[in-house]
PDB file of C-alpha atoms in Angstrom:
ATOM      1  CA  MET A   1      -0.920 -15.516 -46.954  1.00 45.00           C
ATOM      2  CA  CYS A   2      -4.037 -14.977 -44.853  1.00 49.00           C
ATOM      3  CA  VAL A   3      -6.569 -12.738 -46.573  1.00 41.00           C
ATOM      4  CA  HIS A   4      -9.217 -10.763 -44.704  1.00 41.00           C
ATOM      5  CA  GLU A   5     -12.129  -8.843 -46.159  1.00 36.00           C
ATOM      6  CA  ASN A   6     -10.888  -5.337 -47.062  1.00 35.00           C
ATOM      7  CA  GLY A   7      -7.672  -6.062 -45.187  1.00 35.00           C
ATOM      8  CA  VAL A   8      -9.377  -5.857 -41.782  1.00 36.00           C
ATOM      9  CA  ALA A   9     -11.455  -8.143 -39.651  1.00 38.00           C
ATOM     10  CA  SER A  10     -15.061  -7.362 -40.510  1.00 39.00           C
ATOM     11  CA  THR A  11     -17.470  -6.824 -37.620  1.00 44.00           C
ATOM     12  CA  THR A  12     -21.199  -6.442 -37.460  1.00 54.00           C
ATOM     13  CA  GLY A  13     -23.469  -5.457 -34.614  1.00 70.00           C
ATOM     14  CA  TYR A  14     -23.404  -2.546 -32.217  1.00 79.00           C
ATOM     15  CA  THR A  15     -22.105   0.828 -33.409  1.00 80.00           C
ATOM     16  CA  VAL A  16     -20.362   2.765 -30.652  1.00 81.00           C
ATOM     17  CA  GLY A  17     -21.506   6.328 -30.052  1.00 85.00           C
ATOM     18  CA  PHE A  18     -20.729   9.397 -27.985  1.00 86.00           C
ATOM     19  CA  ILE A  19     -21.903   7.845 -24.698  1.00 89.00           C
ATOM     20  CA  ASP A  20     -19.557   4.904 -25.220  1.00 89.00           C
ATOM     21  CA  THR A  21     -16.696   7.376 -25.496  1.00 88.00           C
ATOM     22  CA  LEU A  22     -17.817   9.607 -22.622  1.00 92.00           C
ATOM     23  CA  TRP A  23     -18.527   7.194 -19.783  1.00 93.00           C
ATOM     24  CA  PRO A  24     -15.141   5.393 -19.749  1.00 93.00           C
ATOM     25  CA  ILE A  25     -13.292   8.719 -19.660  1.00 94.00           C
ATOM     26  CA  LEU A  26     -15.455  10.049 -16.821  1.00 95.00           C
ATOM     27  CA  PHE A  27     -15.112   6.701 -15.020  1.00 95.00           C
ATOM     28  CA  VAL A  28     -11.303   6.633 -15.059  1.00 95.00           C
ATOM     29  CA  LEU A  29     -11.109  10.318 -14.148  1.00 95.00           C
ATOM     30  CA  ALA A  30     -13.427   9.747 -11.189  1.00 97.00           C
ATOM     31  CA  LEU A  31     -11.368   6.786  -9.976  1.00 96.00           C
ATOM     32  CA  SER A  32      -8.166   8.791 -10.404  1.00 96.00           C
ATOM     33  CA  VAL A  33      -9.619  11.575  -8.249  1.00 97.00           C
ATOM     34  CA  LEU A  34     -10.645   9.024  -5.621  1.00 97.00           C
ATOM     35  CA  PHE A  35      -7.114   7.594  -5.600  1.00 97.00           C
ATOM     36  CA  TRP A  36      -5.798  11.113  -5.026  1.00 97.00           C
ATOM     37  CA  ILE A  37      -8.293  12.012  -2.305  1.00 97.00           C
ATOM     38  CA  PHE A  38      -7.776   8.777  -0.375  1.00 97.00           C
ATOM     39  CA  ARG A  39      -4.095   8.284  -1.215  1.00 96.00           C
ATOM     40  CA  GLU A  40      -2.927   8.502   2.405  1.00 96.00           C
ATOM     41  CA  LYS A  41      -5.592   6.078   3.618  1.00 95.00           C
ATOM     42  CA  ILE A  42      -4.680   3.641   0.872  1.00 96.00           C
ATOM     43  CA  ARG A  43      -0.982   3.916   1.674  1.00 96.00           C
ATOM     44  CA  ASN A  44      -1.575   3.256   5.381  1.00 96.00           C
ATOM     45  CA  THR A  45      -4.017   0.342   5.112  1.00 94.00           C
ATOM     46  CA  LYS A  46      -4.098  -3.156   3.646  1.00 94.00           C
ATOM     47  CA  ALA A  47      -5.697  -1.653   0.533  1.00 95.00           C
ATOM     48  CA  ARG A  48      -2.149  -0.881  -0.626  1.00 95.00           C
ATOM     49  CA  GLN A  49      -1.394  -4.610  -0.762  1.00 94.00           C
ATOM     50  CA  ILE A  50      -4.858  -5.724  -1.893  1.00 96.00           C
ATOM     51  CA  LEU A  51      -5.537  -3.373  -4.825  1.00 96.00           C
ATOM     52  CA  PRO A  52      -2.641  -4.611  -7.027  1.00 97.00           C
ATOM     53  CA  TYR A  53      -3.948  -8.173  -6.637  1.00 97.00           C
ATOM     54  CA  VAL A  54      -7.430  -6.969  -7.559  1.00 97.00           C
ATOM     55  CA  PHE A  55      -5.996  -5.358 -10.703  1.00 97.00           C
ATOM     56  CA  LEU A  56      -4.070  -8.531 -11.509  1.00 97.00           C
ATOM     57  CA  GLY A  57      -7.060 -10.806 -10.988  1.00 97.00           C
ATOM     58  CA  LEU A  58      -9.344  -8.682 -13.132  1.00 96.00           C
ATOM     59  CA  MET A  59      -6.827  -8.393 -15.965  1.00 95.00           C
ATOM     60  CA  VAL A  60      -6.181 -12.143 -15.968  1.00 95.00           C
ATOM     61  CA  ILE A  61      -9.936 -12.817 -16.070  1.00 94.00           C
ATOM     62  CA  PHE A  62     -10.472 -10.335 -18.880  1.00 92.00           C
ATOM     63  CA  GLU A  63      -7.590 -11.719 -20.967  1.00 90.00           C
ATOM     64  CA  ILE A  64      -8.555 -15.367 -20.437  1.00 90.00           C
ATOM     65  CA  SER A  65     -12.184 -14.675 -21.327  1.00 87.00           C
ATOM     66  CA  LEU A  66     -11.066 -12.759 -24.424  1.00 83.00           C
ATOM     67  CA  PHE A  67      -9.037 -15.648 -25.769  1.00 78.00           C
ATOM     68  CA  ILE A  68     -11.688 -18.196 -24.806  1.00 78.00           C
ATOM     69  CA  THR A  69     -14.120 -16.179 -26.926  1.00 71.00           C
ATOM     70  CA  ILE A  70     -11.671 -15.992 -29.812  1.00 67.00           C
ATOM     71  CA  PHE A  71     -10.621 -19.627 -29.734  1.00 64.00           C
ATOM     72  CA  LYS A  72     -13.829 -21.264 -28.559  1.00 62.00           C
ATOM     73  CA  ALA A  73     -13.896 -23.539 -31.613  1.00 52.00           C
ATOM     74  CA  PRO A  74     -12.065 -26.860 -31.121  1.00 51.00           C
ATOM     75  CA  PHE A  75      -9.849 -26.234 -34.142  1.00 53.00           C
ATOM     76  CA  VAL A  76      -8.839 -22.732 -35.162  1.00 51.00           C
ATOM     77  CA  HIS A  77      -7.429 -21.947 -38.588  1.00 56.00           C
ATOM     78  CA  ILE A  78      -3.882 -20.593 -38.578  1.00 53.00           C
ATOM     79  CA  CYS A  79      -5.132 -17.326 -40.135  1.00 55.00           C
ATOM     80  CA  ASP A  80      -7.460 -16.745 -37.178  1.00 57.00           C
ATOM     81  CA  THR A  81      -4.617 -17.461 -34.779  1.00 61.00           C
ATOM     82  CA  LEU A  82      -2.325 -14.977 -36.494  1.00 64.00           C
ATOM     83  CA  SER A  83      -5.091 -12.369 -36.429  1.00 67.00           C
ATOM     84  CA  HIS A  84      -5.445 -12.502 -32.641  1.00 70.00           C
ATOM     85  CA  LEU A  85      -1.916 -12.409 -31.293  1.00 74.00           C
ATOM     86  CA  PRO A  86      -1.362  -9.876 -28.472  1.00 77.00           C
ATOM     87  CA  LEU A  87       0.413  -7.396 -30.737  1.00 77.00           C
ATOM     88  CA  HIS A  88      -1.830  -4.362 -30.531  1.00 84.00           C
ATOM     89  CA  LEU A  89      -0.554  -1.606 -28.258  1.00 85.00           C
ATOM     90  CA  CYS A  90      -3.254  -2.300 -25.663  1.00 88.00           C
ATOM     91  CA  SER A  91      -2.732  -6.066 -25.855  1.00 89.00           C
ATOM     92  CA  THR A  92       0.980  -5.724 -25.132  1.00 91.00           C
ATOM     93  CA  SER A  93       0.134  -3.356 -22.261  1.00 93.00           C
ATOM     94  CA  ALA A  94      -2.287  -5.899 -20.784  1.00 94.00           C
ATOM     95  CA  VAL A  95       0.398  -8.595 -20.899  1.00 93.00           C
ATOM     96  CA  LEU A  96       2.913  -6.200 -19.326  1.00 95.00           C
ATOM     97  CA  ILE A  97       0.484  -5.403 -16.499  1.00 96.00           C
ATOM     98  CA  ILE A  98       0.026  -9.100 -15.750  1.00 96.00           C
ATOM     99  CA  ILE A  99       3.788  -9.686 -15.798  1.00 96.00           C
ATOM    100  CA  TYR A 100       4.553  -6.637 -13.647  1.00 96.00           C
ATOM    101  CA  LEU A 101       1.893  -7.326 -11.015  1.00 96.00           C
ATOM    102  CA  SER A 102       3.016 -10.962 -10.874  1.00 96.00           C
ATOM    103  CA  THR A 103       6.763 -10.330 -10.671  1.00 95.00           C
ATOM    104  CA  LYS A 104       7.071  -6.715  -9.399  1.00 93.00           C
ATOM    105  CA  LYS A 105       9.954  -6.237 -11.832  1.00 94.00           C
ATOM    106  CA  HIS A 106      10.156  -2.457 -12.202  1.00 93.00           C
ATOM    107  CA  ILE A 107      11.220  -2.538 -15.839  1.00 94.00           C
ATOM    108  CA  PHE A 108       7.779  -3.791 -16.893  1.00 95.00           C
ATOM    109  CA  LEU A 109       6.078  -0.831 -15.186  1.00 95.00           C
ATOM    110  CA  GLU A 110       8.528   1.504 -16.909  1.00 94.00           C
ATOM    111  CA  ILE A 111       7.637   0.014 -20.298  1.00 94.00           C
ATOM    112  CA  LEU A 112       3.863  -0.025 -19.808  1.00 93.00           C
ATOM    113  CA  PHE A 113       3.375   3.280 -17.971  1.00 94.00           C
ATOM    114  CA  ILE A 114       3.122   5.612 -20.965  1.00 93.00           C
ATOM    115  CA  GLN A 115       1.855   3.143 -23.550  1.00 92.00           C
ATOM    116  CA  GLY A 116      -0.854   1.889 -21.187  1.00 94.00           C
ATOM    117  CA  ILE A 117      -2.231   5.372 -20.555  1.00 94.00           C
ATOM    118  CA  VAL A 118      -1.943   6.430 -24.200  1.00 91.00           C
ATOM    119  CA  GLY A 119      -3.440   3.174 -25.465  1.00 91.00           C
ATOM    120  CA  ALA A 120      -6.400   3.425 -23.087  1.00 93.00           C
ATOM    121  CA  LEU A 121      -7.160   7.061 -23.953  1.00 93.00           C
ATOM    122  CA  VAL A 122      -6.945   6.400 -27.702  1.00 89.00           C
ATOM    123  CA  THR A 123      -9.302   3.453 -27.258  1.00 89.00           C
ATOM    124  CA  PHE A 124     -11.787   5.563 -25.305  1.00 92.00           C
ATOM    125  CA  ILE A 125     -11.735   8.232 -28.018  1.00 90.00           C
ATOM    126  CA  PHE A 126     -11.867   5.722 -30.899  1.00 87.00           C
ATOM    127  CA  PRO A 127     -13.572   2.650 -29.375  1.00 86.00           C
ATOM    128  CA  SER A 128     -13.770  -0.408 -31.601  1.00 81.00           C
ATOM    129  CA  THR A 129     -16.171  -3.086 -30.425  1.00 81.00           C
ATOM    130  CA  ALA A 130     -19.169  -4.694 -32.082  1.00 76.00           C
ATOM    131  CA  SER A 131     -20.577  -5.971 -28.780  1.00 84.00           C
ATOM    132  CA  PHE A 132     -23.802  -4.497 -27.400  1.00 89.00           C
ATOM    133  CA  PRO A 133     -23.916  -2.876 -23.919  1.00 90.00           C
ATOM    134  CA  TYR A 134     -25.976  -5.793 -22.581  1.00 88.00           C
ATOM    135  CA  GLU A 135     -23.232  -8.268 -23.566  1.00 89.00           C
ATOM    136  CA  TYR A 136     -20.329  -9.305 -21.348  1.00 88.00           C
ATOM    137  CA  ASP A 137     -17.716  -8.589 -24.024  1.00 87.00           C
ATOM    138  CA  TYR A 138     -18.728  -4.902 -24.185  1.00 91.00           C
ATOM    139  CA  TRP A 139     -17.874  -4.485 -20.519  1.00 92.00           C
ATOM    140  CA  ARG A 140     -14.770  -6.669 -20.793  1.00 91.00           C
ATOM    141  CA  PHE A 141     -13.528  -4.422 -23.607  1.00 91.00           C
ATOM    142  CA  PHE A 142     -13.984  -1.134 -21.751  1.00 93.00           C
ATOM    143  CA  LEU A 143     -13.050  -2.332 -18.260  1.00 94.00           C
ATOM    144  CA  SER A 144      -9.878  -4.049 -19.449  1.00 94.00           C
ATOM    145  CA  HIS A 145      -8.826  -0.802 -21.137  1.00 95.00           C
ATOM    146  CA  THR A 146      -9.787   1.047 -17.957  1.00 96.00           C
ATOM    147  CA  LEU A 147      -7.180  -1.051 -16.136  1.00 96.00           C
ATOM    148  CA  LEU A 148      -4.556  -0.041 -18.693  1.00 96.00           C
ATOM    149  CA  TYR A 149      -5.074   3.520 -17.493  1.00 96.00           C
ATOM    150  CA  LEU A 150      -5.713   2.895 -13.802  1.00 96.00           C
ATOM    151  CA  VAL A 151      -2.726   0.686 -13.021  1.00 97.00           C
ATOM    152  CA  PRO A 152      -0.126   3.288 -14.101  1.00 96.00           C
ATOM    153  CA  ILE A 153      -2.122   6.073 -12.411  1.00 97.00           C
ATOM    154  CA  TYR A 154      -2.347   4.009  -9.211  1.00 97.00           C
ATOM    155  CA  TYR A 155       1.431   3.613  -9.096  1.00 97.00           C
ATOM    156  CA  PHE A 156       1.867   7.299  -9.897  1.00 97.00           C
ATOM    157  CA  ILE A 157      -0.446   8.499  -7.113  1.00 97.00           C
ATOM    158  CA  ILE A 158      -0.025   5.833  -4.439  1.00 96.00           C
ATOM    159  CA  GLU A 159       3.509   4.534  -4.943  1.00 96.00           C
ATOM    160  CA  GLY A 160       5.136   7.740  -6.172  1.00 95.00           C
ATOM    161  CA  PHE A 161       6.231   6.392  -9.551  1.00 95.00           C
ATOM    162  CA  ARG A 162       7.573   9.223 -11.697  1.00 94.00           C
ATOM    163  CA  VAL A 163       8.486   9.528 -15.358  1.00 92.00           C
ATOM    164  CA  ASN A 164      12.042  10.637 -16.103  1.00 93.00           C
ATOM    165  CA  LYS A 165      14.278  10.802 -19.163  1.00 93.00           C
ATOM    166  CA  ARG A 166      15.305   7.156 -18.812  1.00 93.00           C
ATOM    167  CA  ILE A 167      11.689   5.983 -18.770  1.00 92.00           C
ATOM    168  CA  LEU A 168      10.856   8.122 -21.800  1.00 93.00           C
ATOM    169  CA  ILE A 169      13.705   6.451 -23.684  1.00 94.00           C
ATOM    170  CA  ILE A 170      12.554   3.005 -22.559  1.00 93.00           C
ATOM    171  CA  ALA A 171       8.986   3.781 -23.644  1.00 91.00           C
ATOM    172  CA  PHE A 172      10.181   5.078 -27.024  1.00 92.00           C
ATOM    173  CA  VAL A 173      12.405   2.072 -27.726  1.00 94.00           C
ATOM    174  CA  SER A 174       9.944  -0.560 -26.501  1.00 93.00           C
ATOM    175  CA  SER A 175       6.948   0.876 -28.368  1.00 89.00           C
ATOM    176  CA  HIS A 176       8.960   0.998 -31.600  1.00 89.00           C
ATOM    177  CA  ALA A 177      10.177  -2.549 -31.019  1.00 92.00           C
ATOM    178  CA  PHE A 178       6.580  -3.731 -30.597  1.00 89.00           C
ATOM    179  CA  ALA A 179       5.609  -1.770 -33.710  1.00 88.00           C
ATOM    180  CA  ALA A 180       8.421  -3.379 -35.717  1.00 90.00           C
ATOM    181  CA  VAL A 181       7.156  -6.829 -34.774  1.00 89.00           C
ATOM    182  CA  ALA A 182       3.605  -5.780 -35.639  1.00 87.00           C
ATOM    183  CA  VAL A 183       4.676  -4.457 -39.037  1.00 86.00           C
ATOM    184  CA  GLY A 184       6.493  -7.715 -39.756  1.00 88.00           C
ATOM    185  CA  VAL A 185       3.474  -9.833 -38.854  1.00 85.00           C
ATOM    186  CA  ASN A 186       1.175  -7.489 -40.793  1.00 83.00           C
ATOM    187  CA  PHE A 187       3.345  -7.921 -43.884  1.00 84.00           C
ATOM    188  CA  LEU A 188       3.596 -11.701 -43.591  1.00 82.00           C
ATOM    189  CA  ALA A 189       0.033 -12.519 -42.543  1.00 79.00           C
ATOM    190  CA  ASP A 190      -2.015  -9.589 -43.914  1.00 80.00           C
ATOM    191  CA  THR A 191      -3.126  -8.577 -40.423  1.00 79.00           C
ATOM    192  CA  HIS A 192      -3.639  -5.057 -39.044  1.00 79.00           C
ATOM    193  CA  TYR A 193      -1.836  -4.931 -35.709  1.00 80.00           C
ATOM    194  CA  MET A 194      -1.497  -1.423 -34.264  1.00 80.00           C
ATOM    195  CA  TYR A 195      -3.451  -0.231 -37.319  1.00 76.00           C
ATOM    196  CA  LEU A 196      -0.186   0.364 -39.144  1.00 76.00           C
ATOM    197  CA  ASN A 197      -1.149  -0.993 -42.553  1.00 69.00           C
ATOM    198  CA  THR A 198      -1.833   1.922 -44.859  1.00 63.00           C
ATOM    199  CA  ASP A 199      -4.040  -0.347 -46.988  1.00 55.00           C
ATOM    200  CA  ASN A 200      -6.486  -0.901 -44.134  1.00 49.00           C
ATOM    201  CA  ALA A 201      -9.652   1.171 -43.884  1.00 48.00           C
ATOM    202  CA  SER A 202      -9.007   1.564 -40.154  1.00 51.00           C
ATOM    203  CA  ASN A 203      -5.406   2.583 -39.640  1.00 48.00           C
ATOM    204  CA  LEU A 204      -3.297   4.890 -37.574  1.00 48.00           C
ATOM    205  CA  PHE A 205      -2.557   7.176 -40.523  1.00 42.00           C
ATOM    206  CA  SER A 206      -6.233   8.071 -40.918  1.00 43.00           C
ATOM    207  CA  PHE A 207      -6.056   9.815 -37.517  1.00 44.00           C
ATOM    208  CA  ILE A 208      -2.875  11.805 -38.280  1.00 39.00           C
TER     209      ILE A 208
END
């Protein structure tokens, strides 16, 4: 079994504060308002075709750079690998965004719509990064989570995507399926995916 200090990955460095919580929320709200104001112009210009590719390109860059940072050593211990699988709520949402924007399969948008928005907002309220504002990873962290919010909002405002009972059921089932996998990996590898381990100092139950 992989053992981590205090059951969680220890981090040192920058301590996030109120400004780090405030600016991402104001940023996504401002962009959402701009989408709404210019929705007709976006719908009737090439921006409608270009913006999804911009979202896709940025998310791919952010995810690749994240895993390059994690696995930059030539040989990574199996414990480190198990600790960085894309099993957090936001990580699964990022993968779903890449898959949806690449394939345009509607089911992936239905799965990620609610969990992407919820995951982004929770992250903005309870940000967890040890990177300093002058470091690339600080901006990768916040901007990648910004996309988790903006992509669903874009499809809501521009493409007319709407949540119905079927989508709520899909979101409920898929999120619990992801959580079940996370709990299983947490139990087997002593990780803390989705902050579901009650033994961890940072866990979902501490916010409830």
